[in-house]
């Protein structure tokens, strides 16, 4: 199968000044079975930003587009509702409001906020059949409402485990916004809990974004005798940081011994969008 990986679109004030139509034309020139969008589709989680991001994502020619929410997407108490309305509306994995939780703002006070859905996390699993193989996409919400740091609710992982144990699949893939392995100014604070989850289900491939920089890492737990690779994609179309890597990744023959990883760098020179392709392996 072929996977195209984008991240950190940042529609809103931090969206780039490049031509989105040219960007879409380039993305659609690749034959992707699955498109993975690892979060921060917006800058401030506002409805007009969500609407613009939705128009862009819907123009991508792929029937399997998987998106996760990012910290910039989760900046107001309606962010989870807007994400499901505009970007991606999977069957949400929930927990009882009476559960003992440690994640902040996981449940909103309906009496104060007046929101219809007071559960703010967006976690899901989705099975996709590609060329005779069932791919299980495990989407984890690594964000706390109003906070740039990442945090995963352990009670959610317990419910996800039950769902996964009841599901038949060939290849599990983990998708989230924050990095499991890389460190930055706003890290995933309890990454060890999620790493244990990765080892438990022998997940070999993790996709993330968040830092706006490319990082490809492989780690091995010698005790559990399990290895996994983390693919952290730079930003597709943000311009808020001089060090931003405008890019996307394309994985050919993913899940086989003959797989290839292609890096497509994006730049603007004299007002024109330019692409430079590089085969990493």
XYZ file of C-alpha atoms in Angstrom:
281
model
C 0.000 0.000 0.000
C 1.004 3.638 -0.430
C 0.634 6.214 2.371
C 0.857 9.990 2.027
C 1.626 11.843 5.277
C 0.853 15.533 5.870
C 0.849 17.559 9.073
C 0.449 21.046 10.550
C -1.514 22.782 7.788
C -2.233 25.724 10.139
C -5.077 27.384 8.259
C -5.509 30.840 9.769
C -2.877 33.517 10.563
C 0.019 31.032 10.438
C -0.916 29.524 7.054
C 1.714 30.057 4.389
C 1.500 32.515 1.485
C 1.945 29.822 -1.140
C -0.560 28.588 -3.697
C -2.781 25.914 -2.157
C -4.035 24.812 -5.586
C -0.490 23.987 -6.693
C 0.039 22.156 -3.412
C -3.096 20.081 -3.968
C -2.067 19.331 -7.542
C 1.255 17.979 -6.292
C -0.344 15.920 -3.509
C -2.882 14.455 -5.930
C -0.123 13.401 -8.320
C 0.744 10.607 -5.876
C -1.219 7.351 -5.816
C -2.074 7.148 -2.123
C -4.229 4.390 -0.615
C -4.303 6.258 2.708
C -3.655 9.915 3.544
C -2.656 10.584 7.162
C -2.998 14.107 8.557
C -1.309 14.328 11.967
C -2.963 17.453 13.324
C -2.879 21.230 13.668
C -5.093 21.733 10.643
C -5.912 25.171 12.130
C -4.035 27.908 13.987
C -6.479 28.819 16.749
C -9.266 26.250 16.414
C -11.719 28.827 15.031
C -14.663 27.770 12.884
C -13.589 29.701 9.782
C -10.147 28.054 10.016
C -11.758 24.632 10.310
C -13.920 25.367 7.249
C -10.871 26.366 5.166
C -8.932 23.286 6.278
C -11.930 21.090 5.432
C -12.133 22.463 1.879
C -8.454 21.707 1.371
C -8.628 18.175 2.780
C -11.760 17.327 0.790
C -9.908 18.276 -2.402
C -7.355 15.521 -1.812
C -8.176 12.594 -4.101
C -8.080 9.676 -1.698
C -11.014 7.777 -0.198
C -9.146 7.013 3.047
C -8.158 10.279 4.734
C -7.388 9.930 8.445
C -6.962 13.089 10.531
C -6.125 13.584 14.203
C -6.606 16.726 16.249
C -3.606 18.862 17.255
C -2.913 21.267 20.102
C -3.681 24.323 17.930
C -6.964 22.714 16.885
C -7.940 22.297 20.544
C -7.920 25.871 21.772
C -11.573 26.467 22.605
C -14.303 24.487 24.311
C -16.051 23.721 21.000
C -12.898 22.478 19.262
C -13.882 18.805 19.449
C -17.304 19.579 17.961
C -15.781 21.657 15.152
C -13.182 18.987 14.381
C -15.887 16.344 13.992
C -18.087 18.695 11.952
C -15.427 19.780 9.473
C -12.364 17.520 9.522
C -13.010 13.939 10.618
C -15.942 12.328 12.396
C -15.054 8.785 13.452
C -16.767 6.612 16.029
C -15.333 8.113 19.209
C -13.877 5.936 21.967
C -15.327 7.287 25.224
C -15.129 6.580 28.936
C -17.693 7.189 31.707
C -17.665 10.633 33.281
C -17.355 8.869 36.639
C -13.972 7.347 35.676
C -10.900 8.376 37.648
C -9.004 10.502 35.149
C -5.844 12.600 35.199
C -6.228 14.505 31.927
C -7.311 18.116 32.369
C -10.590 19.339 30.808
C -11.460 15.883 29.489
C -15.078 16.540 30.477
C -16.601 20.023 30.345
C -19.180 21.228 32.848
C -22.400 21.314 30.811
C -23.990 23.678 33.300
C -21.332 26.296 32.580
C -20.318 25.686 28.981
C -23.735 24.713 27.504
C -22.011 22.443 24.969
C -23.955 19.438 23.656
C -21.002 17.054 23.801
C -18.898 17.591 26.919
C -16.296 14.854 26.201
C -13.391 16.697 24.563
C -11.099 13.835 23.448
C -11.137 12.359 19.928
C -9.782 8.802 19.968
C -10.784 6.097 17.495
C -9.845 2.930 15.655
C -10.619 2.259 12.004
C -10.066 -0.833 9.882
C -9.168 -0.295 6.224
C -8.816 -3.137 3.730
C -5.943 -2.495 1.304
C -4.883 -5.153 -1.199
C -6.095 -8.016 0.977
C -4.586 -6.688 4.229
C -6.568 -5.141 7.067
C -4.853 -2.000 8.311
C -5.909 -0.942 11.811
C -5.515 2.820 12.234
C -5.342 3.685 15.941
C -5.887 7.428 16.372
C -4.880 8.888 19.729
C -5.764 12.365 21.010
C -2.502 13.495 22.601
C -3.770 17.002 23.406
C -5.141 18.673 26.505
C -7.696 21.424 25.941
C -6.148 24.933 26.093
C -2.596 23.505 26.461
C 0.266 22.992 23.999
C 1.854 20.178 26.016
C 0.683 16.671 25.219
C -1.007 14.202 27.548
C -2.728 10.862 26.973
C -5.457 9.631 29.299
C -4.565 6.121 30.529
C -8.244 5.211 31.017
C -8.741 5.840 27.298
C -5.898 3.447 26.501
C -7.636 0.762 28.580
C -10.859 1.113 26.573
C -8.905 1.184 23.308
C -7.192 -2.045 24.361
C -10.542 -3.783 24.771
C -11.645 -2.606 21.323
C -8.395 -3.726 19.706
C -8.601 -7.142 21.367
C -12.012 -7.613 19.723
C -10.754 -6.621 16.272
C -9.080 -8.755 13.601
C -6.311 -6.986 11.690
C -2.990 -7.545 9.912
C -1.064 -4.309 10.397
C -1.602 -1.827 13.269
C -0.596 1.819 12.789
C -0.580 4.484 15.496
C -1.407 8.086 14.550
C -1.160 11.060 16.916
C -0.031 14.691 16.968
C 2.764 14.754 19.562
C 5.968 12.770 19.259
C 6.599 9.675 21.364
C 10.384 9.899 21.054
C 11.404 13.422 20.143
C 11.675 16.238 22.690
C 10.546 19.828 22.148
C 9.195 22.843 24.008
C 5.712 21.294 24.292
C 6.288 17.527 24.668
C 4.034 14.566 25.349
C 4.315 14.549 29.127
C 3.410 10.894 29.733
C 4.882 9.338 26.591
C 5.970 6.243 28.553
C 2.330 5.148 28.925
C 1.843 5.254 25.175
C 5.177 3.564 24.466
C 4.057 0.678 26.695
C 0.852 0.543 24.614
C 2.932 0.396 21.402
C 4.990 -2.506 22.749
C 1.893 -4.341 23.984
C 0.285 -4.390 20.544
C 3.574 -4.723 18.649
C 2.901 -1.574 16.660
C 5.817 -1.109 14.301
C 4.922 2.266 12.771
C 3.952 5.537 14.464
C 3.029 8.732 12.591
C 3.102 12.197 14.183
C 3.823 15.908 13.587
C 3.749 18.901 15.956
C 7.353 20.215 15.849
C 7.237 21.355 12.181
C 10.501 19.498 11.612
C 11.320 16.196 9.960
C 12.534 13.436 12.278
C 12.732 9.729 11.468
C 13.552 7.520 14.439
C 13.707 3.824 15.185
C 13.895 2.480 18.724
C 14.294 -1.015 20.152
C 13.221 -2.209 23.578
C 15.710 -4.981 24.324
C 13.621 -6.383 27.179
C 10.358 -6.607 25.227
C 12.278 -7.435 22.042
C 10.164 -5.026 20.069
C 11.135 -2.200 17.714
C 9.095 0.587 16.180
C 9.741 3.435 13.771
C 8.385 6.925 14.323
C 7.782 9.093 11.264
C 7.512 12.747 12.301
C 6.495 14.903 9.365
C 7.351 18.591 9.103
C 4.693 21.189 8.405
C 2.875 21.137 5.082
C 1.951 24.818 4.962
C 2.905 26.876 8.014
C 5.054 30.011 7.981
C 5.202 30.964 11.657
C 8.773 29.777 12.265
C 11.935 30.416 10.210
C 12.980 26.794 10.765
C 9.728 25.303 9.487
C 10.210 22.396 7.084
C 7.462 22.772 4.469
C 7.135 19.236 3.198
C 5.172 16.005 3.065
C 6.119 12.329 3.021
C 5.095 9.561 0.640
C 5.611 5.909 1.551
C 5.529 3.463 -1.372
C 4.925 -0.269 -0.880
C 4.460 0.304 2.843
C 4.421 -2.920 4.833
C 6.699 -4.761 2.392
C 10.446 -5.354 2.124
C 10.462 -3.185 -1.004
C 9.159 -0.010 0.626
C 10.439 3.449 -0.306
C 10.166 6.701 1.634
C 10.009 9.855 -0.445
C 10.436 13.349 0.986
C 8.839 16.204 -0.958
C 10.195 19.576 0.153
C 8.206 22.724 -0.611
C 9.602 26.233 -1.027
C 8.519 29.590 -2.398
C 11.005 31.410 -4.611
C 10.117 34.695 -6.306
C 6.467 34.033 -5.544
C 6.433 30.583 -7.150
C 5.897 27.278 -5.356
C 8.718 24.807 -5.997
C 8.983 21.134 -5.097
C 12.097 19.081 -4.562
C 11.787 15.296 -4.222
C 14.284 13.230 -2.295
C 14.295 9.454 -1.818
C 15.298 8.753 1.793
C 15.316 4.950 1.578
